[in-house]
XYZ file of C-alpha atoms in Angstrom:
557
model
C 0.000 0.000 0.000
C 2.846 2.400 0.901
C 4.656 1.535 -2.294
C 1.593 2.396 -4.372
C 1.086 5.727 -2.566
C 4.700 6.784 -3.155
C 4.437 5.907 -6.833
C 1.361 8.192 -7.210
C 3.196 11.031 -5.504
C 6.162 10.711 -7.802
C 3.916 10.760 -10.871
C 2.010 13.840 -9.738
C 5.168 15.734 -8.778
C 6.887 14.975 -11.989
C 3.901 15.991 -14.069
C 3.835 19.389 -12.492
C 7.533 20.267 -12.492
C 8.668 18.555 -15.630
C 10.195 20.827 -18.347
C 7.603 19.655 -20.840
C 4.837 20.757 -18.510
C 6.372 24.193 -18.054
C 6.827 24.562 -21.791
C 3.181 23.581 -22.327
C 2.037 26.143 -19.758
C 4.206 28.868 -21.313
C 2.692 28.280 -24.732
C -0.875 28.132 -23.486
C -2.117 31.624 -22.553
C -5.358 30.250 -21.106
C -3.389 28.324 -18.480
C -1.521 31.464 -17.284
C -4.674 33.657 -17.388
C -3.290 36.152 -19.931
C -5.996 38.422 -21.502
C -5.152 37.234 -25.026
C -7.318 35.512 -27.597
C -7.170 34.509 -31.218
C -9.876 34.237 -33.834
C -10.622 30.569 -33.186
C -11.285 31.113 -29.522
C -13.258 34.373 -29.940
C -14.923 34.684 -33.347
C -15.957 38.245 -32.636
C -12.342 39.339 -33.065
C -12.451 38.566 -36.771
C -9.745 37.086 -38.914
C -6.188 37.862 -37.790
C -2.808 37.431 -39.462
C -0.668 34.549 -38.171
C 1.615 36.998 -36.313
C -1.366 38.448 -34.488
C -2.735 35.022 -33.743
C 0.658 33.943 -32.379
C 1.274 37.060 -30.303
C -2.375 37.620 -29.424
C -4.693 40.605 -29.749
C -5.201 42.948 -26.838
C -8.888 43.305 -25.943
C -10.159 46.445 -24.223
C -12.686 45.223 -21.730
C -13.843 48.777 -20.987
C -14.940 49.174 -24.626
C -18.680 49.058 -25.384
C -18.271 46.037 -27.641
C -15.500 43.579 -28.505
C -15.269 45.303 -31.872
C -13.651 48.331 -30.210
C -10.146 46.919 -29.781
C -6.599 47.907 -30.602
C -6.020 45.927 -33.767
C -4.935 48.690 -36.042
C -8.380 49.339 -37.475
C -8.761 45.877 -38.981
C -12.195 44.832 -37.806
C -14.090 41.856 -39.071
C -17.805 41.272 -38.931
C -18.760 38.745 -36.252
C -20.060 35.528 -37.641
C -21.685 32.505 -36.008
C -19.470 29.977 -34.343
C -18.866 26.695 -36.159
C -17.106 24.919 -33.375
C -18.979 21.699 -32.869
C -17.993 21.626 -29.215
C -20.070 24.778 -28.564
C -23.054 23.756 -30.677
C -25.961 22.470 -28.567
C -27.349 19.140 -29.572
C -30.351 19.346 -31.806
C -29.631 22.737 -33.433
C -28.350 23.376 -36.926
C -25.737 25.965 -37.707
C -26.875 29.507 -38.549
C -30.226 28.848 -36.846
C -31.782 30.679 -33.877
C -30.513 29.297 -30.615
C -33.882 29.662 -28.859
C -36.044 26.583 -29.513
C -39.835 26.748 -29.520
C -41.234 26.376 -26.057
C -41.724 22.785 -25.050
C -39.357 21.267 -27.663
C -35.850 19.740 -27.426
C -36.265 19.224 -23.716
C -36.873 15.866 -22.052
C -40.143 15.380 -20.239
C -40.063 15.480 -16.501
C -41.934 12.577 -15.039
C -41.963 13.900 -11.495
C -42.040 17.144 -9.609
C -43.880 20.309 -10.442
C -45.008 21.239 -13.888
C -47.792 20.368 -16.246
C -49.944 17.808 -14.531
C -51.078 16.281 -17.802
C -47.768 15.873 -19.641
C -45.399 15.778 -16.666
C -43.245 18.680 -17.916
C -42.503 22.112 -16.542
C -43.117 23.709 -19.947
C -46.554 24.321 -21.393
C -47.443 24.735 -25.060
C -47.579 28.288 -26.320
C -51.089 29.703 -26.731
C -52.345 30.122 -30.215
C -54.512 33.020 -31.351
C -57.583 30.821 -31.225
C -57.016 29.857 -27.584
C -56.518 33.431 -26.258
C -59.834 34.708 -24.832
C -61.198 37.683 -26.737
C -62.644 40.722 -24.926
C -66.419 40.759 -24.618
C -67.995 42.690 -27.430
C -70.529 45.226 -26.195
C -73.891 45.259 -27.945
C -75.122 48.202 -29.931
C -76.030 51.257 -27.866
C -79.698 51.001 -28.800
C -79.678 47.369 -27.653
C -78.197 48.329 -24.291
C -80.736 51.107 -23.785
C -83.619 48.848 -24.806
C -82.501 46.182 -22.349
C -82.541 48.778 -19.582
C -86.051 49.938 -20.481
C -87.420 46.416 -20.810
C -86.420 45.369 -17.291
C -88.436 48.226 -15.778
C -92.104 47.919 -14.872
C -95.033 50.265 -15.345
C -97.479 50.864 -12.468
C -100.926 51.721 -13.853
C -103.631 53.767 -12.136
C -106.800 51.701 -12.422
C -109.019 54.573 -11.235
C -108.236 56.894 -14.123
C -111.317 55.913 -16.106
C -113.569 56.622 -13.135
C -112.057 60.072 -12.741
C -113.059 61.178 -16.247
C -116.278 59.181 -16.389
C -118.104 61.776 -14.307
C -117.469 64.436 -16.923
C -118.223 62.733 -20.208
C -118.526 65.978 -22.185
C -114.898 67.034 -21.609
C -112.072 66.106 -23.875
C -109.133 64.247 -22.439
C -105.506 64.885 -23.377
C -102.600 62.761 -22.205
C -98.904 63.578 -22.149
C -95.755 61.997 -20.725
C -93.176 63.728 -18.529
C -89.663 62.449 -17.795
C -87.156 63.727 -15.241
C -83.539 62.623 -15.542
C -80.281 63.528 -13.839
C -77.850 62.684 -16.632
C -74.608 62.984 -14.575
C -72.330 65.789 -15.728
C -68.919 64.587 -16.880
C -67.232 67.223 -14.744
C -68.729 65.569 -11.664
C -67.432 62.175 -12.794
C -63.899 63.539 -12.760
C -64.352 65.549 -9.554
C -65.963 62.731 -7.537
C -64.141 59.720 -8.962
C -64.410 57.868 -5.632
C -68.179 57.577 -6.101
C -67.676 55.446 -9.225
C -64.872 53.185 -8.060
C -65.306 49.757 -9.649
C -67.296 51.029 -12.640
C -65.893 50.062 -16.039
C -64.193 53.101 -17.581
C -65.955 52.311 -20.837
C -69.288 53.051 -19.161
C -67.998 56.402 -17.875
C -66.981 57.759 -21.257
C -68.968 60.846 -22.129
C -69.486 59.981 -25.795
C -70.977 56.600 -25.013
C -73.093 57.842 -22.117
C -74.827 60.616 -24.012
C -75.589 58.252 -26.893
C -77.167 55.713 -24.532
C -79.149 58.532 -22.892
C -80.387 59.624 -26.282
C -81.484 56.089 -27.154
C -83.354 55.775 -23.856
C -85.175 59.041 -24.482
C -86.173 57.850 -27.943
C -87.469 54.556 -26.562
C -89.609 56.226 -23.883
C -90.623 59.087 -26.265
C -91.723 61.594 -23.589
C -93.654 64.716 -24.533
C -91.655 66.709 -21.982
C -88.343 65.683 -20.466
C -86.379 67.631 -17.873
C -82.640 67.140 -17.411
C -80.410 67.933 -14.456
C -76.599 68.149 -14.559
C -76.924 68.823 -18.267
C -73.745 70.379 -19.646
C -73.775 72.888 -22.471
C -72.385 70.507 -25.088
C -74.832 67.773 -24.015
C -77.735 70.207 -24.388
C -76.442 71.112 -27.852
C -76.097 67.425 -28.729
C -79.691 66.621 -27.736
C -80.963 69.738 -29.505
C -79.270 68.747 -32.759
C -80.221 65.066 -32.620
C -83.853 65.778 -31.686
C -84.387 69.018 -33.571
C -87.100 67.470 -35.737
C -89.365 66.692 -32.761
C -88.219 68.700 -29.740
C -87.240 72.162 -28.682
C -85.277 72.877 -25.523
C -84.546 75.614 -22.980
C -81.361 75.526 -20.887
C -80.490 77.282 -17.603
C -76.780 77.237 -16.836
C -75.415 77.309 -13.310
C -73.444 80.294 -12.168
C -70.158 80.380 -10.347
C -68.213 78.973 -13.288
C -70.028 75.632 -13.222
C -70.377 73.685 -16.448
C -73.799 72.077 -16.003
C -77.375 73.228 -15.495
C -81.033 72.307 -15.990
C -82.857 71.836 -19.294
C -86.468 71.369 -20.396
C -87.305 69.811 -23.773
C -90.847 69.631 -25.122
C -92.355 68.004 -28.178
C -93.320 70.639 -30.716
C -96.189 68.530 -32.071
C -97.936 68.706 -28.676
C -96.895 71.973 -27.037
C -96.257 75.593 -27.861
C -93.766 77.532 -25.765
C -95.531 80.495 -24.183
C -92.729 81.805 -21.941
C -89.791 80.640 -19.861
C -87.667 81.810 -16.944
C -84.087 80.908 -16.063
C -83.151 80.904 -12.383
C -79.775 81.158 -10.691
C -80.428 80.970 -6.954
C -77.235 82.852 -6.118
C -78.624 85.853 -7.988
C -82.148 85.502 -6.625
C -81.036 85.611 -2.999
C -77.559 86.160 -1.724
C -76.060 83.046 -0.151
C -78.310 80.384 -1.740
C -75.477 78.887 -3.805
C -75.235 78.784 -7.585
C -77.717 76.022 -8.391
C -79.991 76.400 -11.404
C -83.642 75.902 -12.281
C -85.811 76.584 -15.320
C -89.553 77.265 -15.592
C -91.425 76.918 -18.899
C -95.054 77.787 -19.628
C -96.352 75.416 -22.294
C -99.606 75.644 -24.232
C -101.193 72.290 -25.037
C -102.227 71.795 -28.635
C -105.719 70.434 -29.137
C -109.325 71.618 -29.204
C -112.688 70.700 -30.654
C -113.263 71.021 -34.366
C -115.149 74.289 -33.874
C -112.375 75.690 -31.748
C -114.629 76.318 -28.767
C -112.338 74.656 -26.205
C -109.172 76.376 -25.097
C -106.568 73.845 -23.927
C -104.997 74.687 -20.574
C -101.468 75.899 -20.080
C -99.010 73.903 -18.045
C -96.179 75.393 -16.041
C -93.236 72.972 -16.026
C -90.428 73.469 -13.524
C -87.089 71.665 -13.359
C -84.665 72.079 -10.463
C -81.433 70.564 -9.201
C -81.047 71.218 -5.488
C -77.811 71.626 -3.604
C -75.876 68.377 -3.191
C -74.249 69.016 0.217
C -76.018 66.606 2.627
C -75.293 68.789 5.658
C -76.654 72.070 4.293
C -80.368 71.458 4.308
C -80.909 75.127 5.189
C -79.692 76.160 1.729
C -81.815 73.472 0.089
C -84.859 74.683 1.964
C -84.245 78.237 0.773
C -83.856 77.080 -2.840
C -87.142 75.141 -2.727
C -88.914 78.113 -1.185
C -87.722 80.460 -3.947
C -88.408 77.921 -6.691
C -92.012 77.246 -5.648
C -92.612 80.953 -5.227
C -91.464 81.577 -8.812
C -93.768 78.842 -10.110
C -96.769 80.313 -8.321
C -95.906 83.780 -9.611
C -95.812 82.364 -13.145
C -99.242 80.800 -12.693
C -100.667 84.061 -11.402
C -99.117 85.993 -14.276
C -100.657 83.582 -16.808
C -104.075 84.009 -15.178
C -103.799 87.782 -15.234
C -102.763 87.765 -18.873
C -106.033 86.146 -19.938
C -108.244 88.717 -18.280
C -111.809 87.693 -17.531
C -112.074 84.995 -20.167
C -114.519 82.460 -18.636
C -113.302 79.632 -20.870
C -109.727 79.923 -19.670
C -108.731 77.458 -16.974
C -106.083 77.902 -14.338
C -102.700 76.660 -15.509
C -101.520 73.392 -14.031
C -98.022 72.877 -12.683
C -95.625 69.966 -13.030
C -92.514 70.187 -10.845
C -89.626 67.813 -11.514
C -86.013 67.488 -10.566
C -83.312 66.134 -8.333
C -84.225 67.664 -4.963
C -81.428 65.897 -3.040
C -83.689 65.013 -0.111
C -85.081 61.675 1.064
C -88.821 60.908 1.386
C -88.556 60.733 5.182
C -86.883 64.127 5.544
C -88.357 67.407 6.817
C -87.519 68.973 3.439
C -89.703 66.445 1.574
C -92.462 67.105 4.103
C -92.100 70.816 3.366
C -92.456 70.221 -0.388
C -95.497 67.990 -0.127
C -97.359 69.639 2.778
C -96.099 73.177 2.409
C -95.127 74.013 6.022
C -92.171 73.806 8.375
C -90.943 75.198 11.671
C -87.170 75.366 11.473
C -86.891 75.655 15.258
C -88.375 72.154 15.555
C -86.030 70.309 13.192
C -82.310 69.615 13.265
C -80.497 71.640 10.631
C -77.907 68.889 10.084
C -80.494 66.302 9.040
C -82.994 68.575 7.294
C -82.546 66.867 3.908
C -82.147 63.329 5.278
C -79.577 62.416 2.604
C -76.602 60.878 4.348
C -73.707 58.898 2.983
C -73.199 55.310 4.048
C -71.881 55.052 7.590
C -72.813 58.588 8.668
C -74.727 59.139 11.897
C -78.163 60.738 11.973
C -80.510 57.913 11.020
C -82.071 58.045 14.486
C -83.235 61.603 13.831
C -85.302 60.357 10.876
C -87.292 58.202 13.270
C -87.774 61.182 15.563
C -89.125 63.352 12.756
C -91.402 60.555 11.592
C -92.877 60.389 15.099
C -93.355 64.154 14.974
C -95.456 63.797 11.836
C -97.457 60.872 13.158
C -98.342 62.649 16.398
C -99.751 65.857 14.929
C -97.003 67.575 12.971
C -96.559 71.278 13.676
C -100.173 71.889 14.708
C -99.714 71.861 18.509
C -100.203 74.244 21.383
C -97.564 75.050 23.984
C -98.519 72.222 26.343
C -98.454 69.669 23.533
C -95.031 70.885 22.406
C -93.816 70.635 25.991
C -94.948 67.014 26.171
C -93.338 66.340 22.822
C -89.985 67.709 23.953
C -90.127 65.605 27.090
C -91.016 62.445 25.166
C -88.054 62.770 22.832
C -85.663 63.321 25.748
C -84.730 66.948 25.084
C -82.141 68.361 27.424
C -84.112 71.589 27.853
C -87.819 70.973 27.147
C -88.628 74.672 27.101
C -90.756 76.702 24.744
C -88.227 79.429 23.940
C -87.632 79.392 20.140
C -84.147 80.860 20.503
C -83.105 78.026 22.765
C -84.579 75.496 20.369
C -82.591 76.967 17.478
C -79.420 76.585 19.471
C -80.306 73.014 20.394
C -80.902 72.120 16.730
C -77.669 73.763 15.447
C -79.259 76.728 13.712
C -77.356 79.971 13.259
C -78.295 83.334 11.759
C -76.963 82.393 8.324
C -79.011 79.185 8.204
C -82.206 80.897 9.380
C -81.796 83.622 6.764
C -81.194 81.076 3.950
C -84.195 78.945 4.956
C -86.735 81.690 5.623
C -85.453 84.431 3.334
C -85.558 86.937 6.192
C -82.818 88.606 8.131
C -82.755 87.739 11.826
C -83.809 91.286 12.706
C -86.816 91.134 10.365
C -88.380 88.097 12.072
C -91.196 88.975 14.449
C -90.120 87.075 17.518
C -93.238 88.114 19.415
C -95.330 85.698 17.372
C -96.188 82.287 18.787
C -94.056 80.459 16.199
C -91.747 83.052 14.636
C -89.788 80.449 12.682
C -92.792 78.711 11.159
C -93.420 79.460 7.457
C -95.176 78.011 4.403
C -94.390 77.889 0.699
C -96.529 79.412 -2.059
C -98.133 76.112 -3.171
C -99.152 74.775 0.231
C -101.797 72.062 -0.045
C -101.714 72.061 -3.855
C -98.985 69.539 -4.673
C -99.179 65.780 -5.088
C -96.520 63.209 -5.859
C -97.024 61.083 -8.981
C -95.349 57.986 -7.562
C -96.747 58.311 -4.037
C -100.286 58.573 -5.399
C -99.939 55.160 -7.082
C -97.705 53.447 -4.491
C -99.881 53.916 -1.401
C -98.072 57.035 -0.283
C -94.579 55.644 -0.879
C -91.912 56.853 -3.261
C -89.817 54.380 -5.311
C -87.146 52.650 -3.211
C -84.219 54.025 -5.206
C -83.654 56.622 -7.922
C -79.909 57.180 -7.420
C -77.134 54.750 -6.626
C -73.369 54.946 -6.366
C -70.640 53.793 -3.992
C -71.647 56.084 -1.122
C -75.413 56.419 -1.485
C -78.460 54.444 -2.478
C -81.888 56.014 -2.147
C -84.569 58.284 -3.586
C -83.923 61.947 -4.333
C -85.817 62.485 -7.646
C -89.536 63.367 -7.691
C -92.352 64.538 -9.929
C -94.991 66.705 -8.249
C -98.124 68.181 -9.813
C -101.047 70.361 -8.881
C -104.655 69.250 -8.651
C -106.450 68.938 -11.973
C -103.838 66.613 -13.427
C -104.328 62.858 -13.038
C -101.427 60.403 -12.997
C -102.198 57.471 -15.284
C -99.033 55.409 -14.806
C -95.442 55.656 -13.613
C -92.264 53.803 -14.580
C -90.553 52.017 -11.692
C -86.756 51.855 -11.404
C -85.180 48.371 -11.637
C -84.920 46.365 -8.452
C -81.170 45.794 -8.817
C -78.235 46.665 -11.064
C -74.981 44.972 -11.962
C -72.163 45.376 -9.437
C -74.515 47.319 -7.180
C -73.592 50.730 -8.587
C -74.267 53.032 -11.530
C -73.520 53.714 -14.387
C -73.785 50.349 -16.110
C -74.035 49.064 -19.644
C -77.804 49.701 -19.716
C -78.002 52.872 -17.577
C -75.676 55.717 -18.507
C -76.087 57.828 -15.353
C -75.914 57.387 -11.598
C -79.655 58.168 -11.515
C -82.615 56.362 -13.008
C -85.067 58.308 -15.100
C -88.502 58.769 -13.550
C -91.431 58.886 -15.958
C -95.122 59.641 -15.458
C -98.117 59.781 -17.804
C -100.665 62.542 -17.114
C -104.227 63.066 -18.234
C -106.011 66.395 -18.263
C -109.500 67.380 -19.416
C -110.238 70.427 -21.564
């Protein structure tokens, strides 16, 4: 064993220090680590003369490419290597080195990878296997689908209403109210539409779907809120053969406003009025409204009957949920203007006995819930601001906000007599609701319900010094159409409004209404859909964050 070990040591030592080994190392630059290379070992250096190949070519490793070297300017074009030792098995010369995926590799029978073939590589997808994006239907198809899923509620007592007066002629017309969602609000409140497909938020597509929906429902009058100037122009041009429109732009540099379109085959425009609430009363914010007086076309063959005039009002109330005092002031001014228009129309016809009092149809986005004091003010025409909380006057709260308990309190106020109470009854009411100071002083009540001088002035239209505080209820007031308004939907839904007319990420509820005066009969109303895709608007079928509300009216002449 020792003899064999010594023999191996002698062989190894001799191989390393033998003269032939040193000579071999001296002639082999790769062994000594010298930065020299010839053409055979680095094809990128090009063809060299034998002297260069024997002495080597100096390569500048700091150069951008191997072509930038000190070879006297003689540079050859790199060409593919033909050394068989560096050619992978299975590839031909002058061919791409990268094989198609899944080829020239042995299958793996175990481990991770494709469960079917037992390999870590999967076949490349072909064009036929790649899923194609869903093609959206035509815009008219989308709008028709949205209209078809909605349901009409019919008034079965309409025939009995006109049966008592068989000699009168009956005229029907359809009114639509629609908040069409201004594009400027989409950009400003992008968090409200989080999760909505950007394709459904594009302005060009939305206004085309809105136009198709209007054509499908073919209203005789349609009122638009958040209607921008270019959208009003678009509707005017596309519907110029059948409709004429009036537009009231918001002040304060805003881009949207309110518009009223009417069918020229059924109405004649008598007059109109554009309202900017900031100009009507200082401090009421720059929201807009428009009032149109329309003359119905139609009479007996002898021309003896004069069709009535209809005053149509469209309003978009302030959006801020916490500033119900401003909303209340806007509604007060708006209803006052409508009543003034009705009176002016009556005075313009003198003592004509055949002329009938003009009816009124009031539409819009009022930004108040059906259970709110502001809705009660619109429908019943009265309010005492010292008895309601200013913060929850409109009842429109975002998801998660506090204040829902106050809605129950106000509902109990209505159910137990409303504002028609004496001092003792009010004292019992304050005690029952757990007021901290159940006193009868109106000034103390205002403080308890977070009213200040600015809010009282916006709601009542009077300066604090102009209010007669010696009166029993100095902060009680009525609007100009008290006891004369009815709700189209509530009259057919047992006193209830539709469950939802607006829906986005932070709100779902009813804020759009159609009111009318006595003399008009609601024949049917169009209900909003029970649910929408993804639980928010806009969608493929509905191009706004509101649903349109539609009502058919009948009037006798």
